[in-house]
Coordinates of C-alpha atoms and ligand atoms in Angstrom, one line a residue:
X18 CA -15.0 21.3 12.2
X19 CA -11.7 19.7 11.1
X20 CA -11.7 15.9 10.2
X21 CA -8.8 13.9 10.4
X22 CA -8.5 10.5 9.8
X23 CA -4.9 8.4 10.5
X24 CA -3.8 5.2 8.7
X25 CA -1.2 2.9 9.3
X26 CA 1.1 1.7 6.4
X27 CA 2.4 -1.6 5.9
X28 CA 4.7 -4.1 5.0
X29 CA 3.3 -6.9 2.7
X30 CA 5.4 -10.5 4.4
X31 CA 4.0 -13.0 1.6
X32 CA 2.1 -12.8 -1.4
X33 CA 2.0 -9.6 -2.9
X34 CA 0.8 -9.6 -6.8
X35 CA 0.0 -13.9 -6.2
X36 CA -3.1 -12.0 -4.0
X37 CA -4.4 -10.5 -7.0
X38 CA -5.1 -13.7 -8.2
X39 CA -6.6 -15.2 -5.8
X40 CA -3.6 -16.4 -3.8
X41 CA -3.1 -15.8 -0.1
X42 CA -1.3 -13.0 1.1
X43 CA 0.1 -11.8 4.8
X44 CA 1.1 -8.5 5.6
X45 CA 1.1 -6.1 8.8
X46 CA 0.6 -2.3 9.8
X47 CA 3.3 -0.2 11.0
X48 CA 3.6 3.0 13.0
X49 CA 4.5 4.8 9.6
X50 CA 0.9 6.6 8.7
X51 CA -0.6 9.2 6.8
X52 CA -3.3 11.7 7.9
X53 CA -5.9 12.8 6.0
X54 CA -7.5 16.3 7.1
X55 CA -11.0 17.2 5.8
X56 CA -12.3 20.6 6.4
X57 CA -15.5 22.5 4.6
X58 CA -14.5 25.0 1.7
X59 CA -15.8 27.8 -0.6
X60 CA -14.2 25.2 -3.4
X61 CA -13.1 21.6 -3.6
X62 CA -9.2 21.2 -2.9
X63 CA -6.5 18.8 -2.2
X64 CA -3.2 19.5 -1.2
X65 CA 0.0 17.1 -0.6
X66 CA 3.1 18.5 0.4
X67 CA 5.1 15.4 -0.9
X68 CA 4.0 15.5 -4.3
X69 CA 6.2 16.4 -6.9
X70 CA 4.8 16.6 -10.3
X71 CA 7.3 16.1 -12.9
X72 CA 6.8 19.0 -16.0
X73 CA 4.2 21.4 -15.4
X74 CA 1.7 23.4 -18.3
X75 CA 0.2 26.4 -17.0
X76 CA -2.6 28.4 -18.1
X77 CA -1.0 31.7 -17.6
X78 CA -5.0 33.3 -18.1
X79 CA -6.0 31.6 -15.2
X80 CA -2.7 30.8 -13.5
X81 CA -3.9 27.1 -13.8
X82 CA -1.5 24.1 -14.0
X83 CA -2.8 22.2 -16.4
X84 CA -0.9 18.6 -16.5
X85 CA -1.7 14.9 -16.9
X86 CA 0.9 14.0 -13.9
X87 CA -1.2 15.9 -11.6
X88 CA -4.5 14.4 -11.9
X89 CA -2.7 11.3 -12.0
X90 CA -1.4 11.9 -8.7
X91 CA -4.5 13.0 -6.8
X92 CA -6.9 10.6 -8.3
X93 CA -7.4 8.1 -5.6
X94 CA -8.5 11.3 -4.2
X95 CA -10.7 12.5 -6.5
X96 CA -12.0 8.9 -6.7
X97 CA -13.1 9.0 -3.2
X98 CA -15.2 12.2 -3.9
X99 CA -16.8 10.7 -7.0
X100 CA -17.6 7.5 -5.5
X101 CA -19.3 9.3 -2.4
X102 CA -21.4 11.9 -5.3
X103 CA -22.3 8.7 -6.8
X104 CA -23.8 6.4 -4.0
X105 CA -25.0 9.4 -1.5
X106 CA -26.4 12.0 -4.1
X107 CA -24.2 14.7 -2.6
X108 CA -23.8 16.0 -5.9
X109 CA -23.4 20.3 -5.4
X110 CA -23.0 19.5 -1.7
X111 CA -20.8 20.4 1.3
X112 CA -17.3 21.3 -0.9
X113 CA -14.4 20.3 1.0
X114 CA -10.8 21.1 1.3
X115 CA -9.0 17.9 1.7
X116 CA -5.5 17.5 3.1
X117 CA -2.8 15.2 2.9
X118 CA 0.3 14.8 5.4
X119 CA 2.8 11.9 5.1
X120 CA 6.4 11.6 6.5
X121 CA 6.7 8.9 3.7
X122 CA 7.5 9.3 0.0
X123 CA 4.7 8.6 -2.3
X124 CA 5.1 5.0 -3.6
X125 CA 7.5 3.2 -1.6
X126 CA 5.7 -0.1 -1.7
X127 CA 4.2 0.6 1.9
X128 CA 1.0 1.2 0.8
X129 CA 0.8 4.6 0.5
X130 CA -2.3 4.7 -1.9
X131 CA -4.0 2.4 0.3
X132 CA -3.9 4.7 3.2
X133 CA -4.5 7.7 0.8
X134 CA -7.9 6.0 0.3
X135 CA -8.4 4.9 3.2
X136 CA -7.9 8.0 5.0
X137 CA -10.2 10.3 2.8
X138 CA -13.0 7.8 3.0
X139 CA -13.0 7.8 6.9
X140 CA -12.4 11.6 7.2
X141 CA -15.0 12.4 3.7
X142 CA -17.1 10.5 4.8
X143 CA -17.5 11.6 8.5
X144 CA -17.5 14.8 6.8
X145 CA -20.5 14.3 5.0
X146 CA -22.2 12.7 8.3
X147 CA -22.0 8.9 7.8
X148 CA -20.8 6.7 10.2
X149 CA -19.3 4.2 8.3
X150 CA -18.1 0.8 9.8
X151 CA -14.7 -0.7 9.4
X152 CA -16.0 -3.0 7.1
X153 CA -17.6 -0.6 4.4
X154 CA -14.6 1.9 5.1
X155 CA -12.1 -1.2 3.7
X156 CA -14.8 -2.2 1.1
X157 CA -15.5 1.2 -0.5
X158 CA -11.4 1.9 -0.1
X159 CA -11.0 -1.6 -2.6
X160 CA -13.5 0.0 -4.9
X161 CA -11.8 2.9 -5.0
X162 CA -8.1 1.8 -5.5
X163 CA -9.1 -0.4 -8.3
X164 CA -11.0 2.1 -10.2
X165 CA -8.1 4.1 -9.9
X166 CA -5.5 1.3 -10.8
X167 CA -7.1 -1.1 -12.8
X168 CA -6.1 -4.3 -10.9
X169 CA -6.4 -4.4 -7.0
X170 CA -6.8 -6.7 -4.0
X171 CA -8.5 -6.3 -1.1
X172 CA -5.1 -6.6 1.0
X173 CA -3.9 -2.8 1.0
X174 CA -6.9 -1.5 2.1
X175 CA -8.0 -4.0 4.2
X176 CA -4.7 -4.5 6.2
X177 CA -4.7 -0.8 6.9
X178 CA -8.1 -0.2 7.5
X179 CA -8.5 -3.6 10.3
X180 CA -4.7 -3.2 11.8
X181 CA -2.3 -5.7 12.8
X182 CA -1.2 -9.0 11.2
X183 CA -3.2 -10.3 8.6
X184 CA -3.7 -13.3 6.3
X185 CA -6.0 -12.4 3.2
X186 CA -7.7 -15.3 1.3
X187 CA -10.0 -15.4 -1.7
X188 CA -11.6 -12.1 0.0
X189 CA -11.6 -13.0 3.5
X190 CA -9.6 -10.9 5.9
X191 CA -8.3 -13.3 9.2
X192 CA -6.3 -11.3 11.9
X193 CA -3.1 -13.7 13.0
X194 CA -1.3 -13.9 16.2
X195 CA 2.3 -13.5 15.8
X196 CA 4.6 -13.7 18.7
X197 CA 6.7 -10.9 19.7
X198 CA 9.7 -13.4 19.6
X199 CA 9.2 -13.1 16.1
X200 CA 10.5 -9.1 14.6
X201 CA 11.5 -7.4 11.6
X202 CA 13.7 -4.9 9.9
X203 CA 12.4 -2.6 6.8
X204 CA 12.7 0.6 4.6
X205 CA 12.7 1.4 1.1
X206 CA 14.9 2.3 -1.8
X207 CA 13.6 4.6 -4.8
X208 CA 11.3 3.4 -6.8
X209 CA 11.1 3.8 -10.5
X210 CA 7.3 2.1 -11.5
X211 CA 4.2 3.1 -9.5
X212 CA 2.5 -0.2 -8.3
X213 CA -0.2 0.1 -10.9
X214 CA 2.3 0.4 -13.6
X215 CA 4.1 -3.3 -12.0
X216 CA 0.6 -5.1 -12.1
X217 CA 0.0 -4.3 -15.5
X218 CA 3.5 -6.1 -16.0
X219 CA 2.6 -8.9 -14.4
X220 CA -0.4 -9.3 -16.4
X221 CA 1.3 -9.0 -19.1
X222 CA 3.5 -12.0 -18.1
X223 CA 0.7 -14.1 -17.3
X224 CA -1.0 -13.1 -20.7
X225 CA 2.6 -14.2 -22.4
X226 CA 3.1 -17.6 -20.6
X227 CA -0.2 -18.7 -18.6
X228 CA 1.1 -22.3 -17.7
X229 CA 4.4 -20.8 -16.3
X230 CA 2.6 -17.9 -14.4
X231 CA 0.4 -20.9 -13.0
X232 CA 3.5 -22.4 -11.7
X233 CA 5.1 -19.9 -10.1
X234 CA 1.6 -18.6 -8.6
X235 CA 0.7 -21.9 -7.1
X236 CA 4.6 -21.9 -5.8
X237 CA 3.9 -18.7 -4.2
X238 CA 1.2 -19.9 -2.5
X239 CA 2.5 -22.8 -1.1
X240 CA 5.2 -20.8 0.4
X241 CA 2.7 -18.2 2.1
X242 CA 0.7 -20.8 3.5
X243 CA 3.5 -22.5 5.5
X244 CA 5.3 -18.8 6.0
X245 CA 1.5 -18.7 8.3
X246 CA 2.3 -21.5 10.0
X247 CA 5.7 -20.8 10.4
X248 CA 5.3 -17.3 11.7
X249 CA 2.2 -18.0 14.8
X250 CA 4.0 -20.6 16.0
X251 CA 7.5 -18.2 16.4
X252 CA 9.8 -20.2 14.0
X253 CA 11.7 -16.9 12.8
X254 CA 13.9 -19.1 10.8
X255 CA 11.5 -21.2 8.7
X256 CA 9.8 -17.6 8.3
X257 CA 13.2 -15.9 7.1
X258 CA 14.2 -18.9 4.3
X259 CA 10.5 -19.0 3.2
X260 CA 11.4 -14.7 2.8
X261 CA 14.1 -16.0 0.7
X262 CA 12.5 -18.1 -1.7
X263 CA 9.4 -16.0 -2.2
X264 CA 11.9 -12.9 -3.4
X265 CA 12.7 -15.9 -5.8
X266 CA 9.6 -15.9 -7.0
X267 CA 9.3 -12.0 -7.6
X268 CA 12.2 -11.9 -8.9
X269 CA 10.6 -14.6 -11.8
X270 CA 7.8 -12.6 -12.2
X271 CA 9.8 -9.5 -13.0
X272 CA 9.2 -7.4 -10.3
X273 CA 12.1 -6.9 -8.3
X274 CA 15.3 -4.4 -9.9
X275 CA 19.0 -4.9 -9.3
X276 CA 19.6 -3.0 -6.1
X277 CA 16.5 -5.3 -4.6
X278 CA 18.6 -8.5 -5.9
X279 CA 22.1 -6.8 -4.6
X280 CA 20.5 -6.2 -1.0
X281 CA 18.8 -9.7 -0.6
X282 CA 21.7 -11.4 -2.0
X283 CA 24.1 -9.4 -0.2
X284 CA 22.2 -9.3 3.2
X285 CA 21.7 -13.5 2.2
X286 CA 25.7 -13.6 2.4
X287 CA 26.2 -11.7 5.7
X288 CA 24.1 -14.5 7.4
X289 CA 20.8 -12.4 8.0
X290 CA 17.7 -14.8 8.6
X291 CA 15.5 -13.5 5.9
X292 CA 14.8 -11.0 3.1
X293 CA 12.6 -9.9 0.2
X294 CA 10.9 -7.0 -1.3
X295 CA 7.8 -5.9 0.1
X296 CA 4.9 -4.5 -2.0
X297 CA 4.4 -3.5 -5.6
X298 CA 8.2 -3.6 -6.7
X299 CA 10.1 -1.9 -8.9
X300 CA 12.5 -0.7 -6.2
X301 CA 10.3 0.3 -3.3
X302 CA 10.4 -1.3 0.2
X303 CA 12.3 -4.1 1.3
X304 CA 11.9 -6.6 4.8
X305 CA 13.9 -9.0 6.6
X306 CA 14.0 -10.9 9.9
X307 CA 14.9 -8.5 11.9
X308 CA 18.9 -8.1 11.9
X309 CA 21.4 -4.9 12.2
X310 CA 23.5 -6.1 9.4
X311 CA 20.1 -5.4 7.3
X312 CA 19.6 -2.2 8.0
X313 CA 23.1 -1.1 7.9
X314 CA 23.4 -2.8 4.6
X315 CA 20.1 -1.0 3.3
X316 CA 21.4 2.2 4.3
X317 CA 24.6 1.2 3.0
X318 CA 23.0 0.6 -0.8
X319 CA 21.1 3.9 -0.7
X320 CA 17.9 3.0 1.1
X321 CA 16.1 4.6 4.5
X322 CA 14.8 2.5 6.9
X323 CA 11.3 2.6 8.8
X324 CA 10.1 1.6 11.9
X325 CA 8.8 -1.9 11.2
X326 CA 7.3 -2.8 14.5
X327 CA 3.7 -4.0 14.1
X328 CA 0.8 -1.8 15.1
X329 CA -2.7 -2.9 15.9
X330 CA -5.2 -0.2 15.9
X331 CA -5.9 0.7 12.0
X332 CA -7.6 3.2 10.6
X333 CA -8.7 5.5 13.2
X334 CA -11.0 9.1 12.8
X335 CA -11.1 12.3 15.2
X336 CA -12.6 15.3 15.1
X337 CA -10.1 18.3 15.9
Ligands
ATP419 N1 1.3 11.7 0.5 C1 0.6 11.5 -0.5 N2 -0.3 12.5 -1.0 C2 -1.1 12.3 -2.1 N3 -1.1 11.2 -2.8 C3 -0.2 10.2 -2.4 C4 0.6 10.3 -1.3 N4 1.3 9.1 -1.2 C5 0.9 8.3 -2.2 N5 0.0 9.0 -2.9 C6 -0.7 8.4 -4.1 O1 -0.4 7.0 -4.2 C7 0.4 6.8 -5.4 C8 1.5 5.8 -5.1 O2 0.8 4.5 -5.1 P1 1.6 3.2 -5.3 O3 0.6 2.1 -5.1 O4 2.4 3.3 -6.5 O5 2.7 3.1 -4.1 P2 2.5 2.4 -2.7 O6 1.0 2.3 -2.4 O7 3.3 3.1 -1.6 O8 3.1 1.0 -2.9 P3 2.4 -0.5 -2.8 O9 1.0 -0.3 -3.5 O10 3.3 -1.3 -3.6 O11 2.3 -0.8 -1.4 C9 1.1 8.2 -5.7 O12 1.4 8.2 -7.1 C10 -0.1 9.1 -5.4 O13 -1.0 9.1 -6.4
MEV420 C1 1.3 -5.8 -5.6 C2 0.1 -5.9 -4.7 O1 -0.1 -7.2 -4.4 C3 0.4 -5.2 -3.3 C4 0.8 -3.8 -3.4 O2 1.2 -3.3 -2.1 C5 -1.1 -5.2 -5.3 C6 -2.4 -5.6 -4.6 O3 -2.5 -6.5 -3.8 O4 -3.4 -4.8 -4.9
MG421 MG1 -0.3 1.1 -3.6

């Protein structure tokens, strides 16, 4: 029996890093996903075939890599497993070969880790023989993430895990009806800081100058919650200047790097609608009101578009 679980990725609109503190967020699934295949083995395993480790120690005895990078980069993996030996006693049971396919880079800002985690706890779990709900499948996935990364919120997970357009507030998750009048373009450029490493930058900030974080998180939050207003009732270009100002806002907290600022500004110039990054930061994905002079301009500067039309289903979990 072969388990595979799909998750959508997805393109934060408003309020990424102000949602870790409590500020509203909105963001949206894509077609872009990542499958997770769970199968039963003689041993635990994980493999990736887009992860690149960078430097590798081998035990040449055993013909093991031994490396930092490497459990590094298959911990909100091995997070999952630990979680589920921890809260089902499974501890010496059912070993499993776990298997991760992604036509996405690792850490673009579209939520890869999210769907990482989400993806193993639907297919592990189903695995093991729990029917899990949406709701505990987004809850334990939160867990998980910020065990592995320190700082987390709920949106990631939860977005991926429910589908569609979503506004996340103080814990709540509240699907939103956007009109199809209303469309965007997207991709990423390389990134250069994993997400985890540009929260703890943030933090950092705040810890430097609280009053001024204050400021520009209670800004940030004003713009999201008209950008919600703006966006169900089809206002595209209240939407794209409100994109505008909250790349502003990023940009003040130290999260955006220059080829970011050279595309928004740039893209700001040609006339397109709306832009700003999307995500963690530190280079990593980018969206606008949708617009052909945005994606020629991203390809232009080095980036690769996505598909950015929304999709509605979320996480979803077959057997094959
Ligand atoms: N295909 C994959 N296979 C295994 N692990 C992956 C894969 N894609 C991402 N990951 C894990 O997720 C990490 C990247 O997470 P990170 O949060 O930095 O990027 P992101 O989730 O794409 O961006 P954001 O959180 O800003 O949306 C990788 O370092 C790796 O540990
Ligand atoms: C930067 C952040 O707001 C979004 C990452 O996609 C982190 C989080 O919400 O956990
Ligand atoms: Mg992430």
């Amino acid at each position: 029996m072969i388990v595979e679980a799909e998750v959508p990725l997805k393109l934060t609109l408003f309020g990424e890093h102000a949602v870790v503190y409590g500020k509203p967020a909105i963001a949206y699934t894509v077609s872009e996903s990542i499958k997770v295949r769970v199968r039963e083995s003689e041993k635990f395993y994980v493999s990736s075939q887009n992860l690149q480790i960078k430097g590798v120690k081998v035990d040449l005895h055993e013909f093991k890599i031994e490396n930092d990078n490497v459990r590094k980069l298959i911990a909100y993996v091995t997070e999952v497993i630990n979680y589920f030996n921890e809260h089902y006693s499974y501890k010496d049971g059912k070993k499993a070969a776990i298997e991760i396919e992604s036509n996405v880079e690792p850490s673009v800002g579209l939520g890869t880790s999210a769907a990482v985690v989400v993806g193993t706890v639907a297919a592990y779990s189903r695995f093991l023989g729990l029917e899990l709900q949406k709701q505990e499948i987004a809850k334990i996935s939160h867990e998980v993430e910020l065990r592995v990364q320190g700082i987390a919120s709920i949106m990631d997970t939860h977005t991926e895990t429910y589908g569609g357009f979503v506004f996340i507030k103080e814990g709540k998750v509240e699907k939103l009806e956007v009109p199809p009048s209303i469309s965007f373009s997207a991709g990423y450029f390389r990134r250069i800081m994993t997400t985890a490493e540009m929260l703890r930058n943030v933090k950092s900030l705040k810890e430097k100058n609280p009053s001024l974080f204050t400021t520009l998180l209670d800004s940030i939050e004003k713009v999201t919650v008209e950008a919600r207003t703006a966006l169900t009732s089809g206002d595209a270009d209240r939407v794209g200047e409100l994109m505008y100002v909250n790349h502003g806002f990023l940009f003040s907290l130290g999260i955006t790097v220059p080829v970011l600022d050279q595309f928004v500004s740039m893209a700001r110039a040609s006339g397109v609608k709306g832009c700003k990054v999307s995500g963690g930061g530190g280079g990593g994905a980018v969206i606008c009101i949708k617009d052909q002079r945005a994606e020629l301009l991203l390809n232009a500067l080095g980036g690769k578009t996505i598909n950015a039309n929304p999709t509605f289903q979320g996480v979803t979990v077959k057997l094959i």
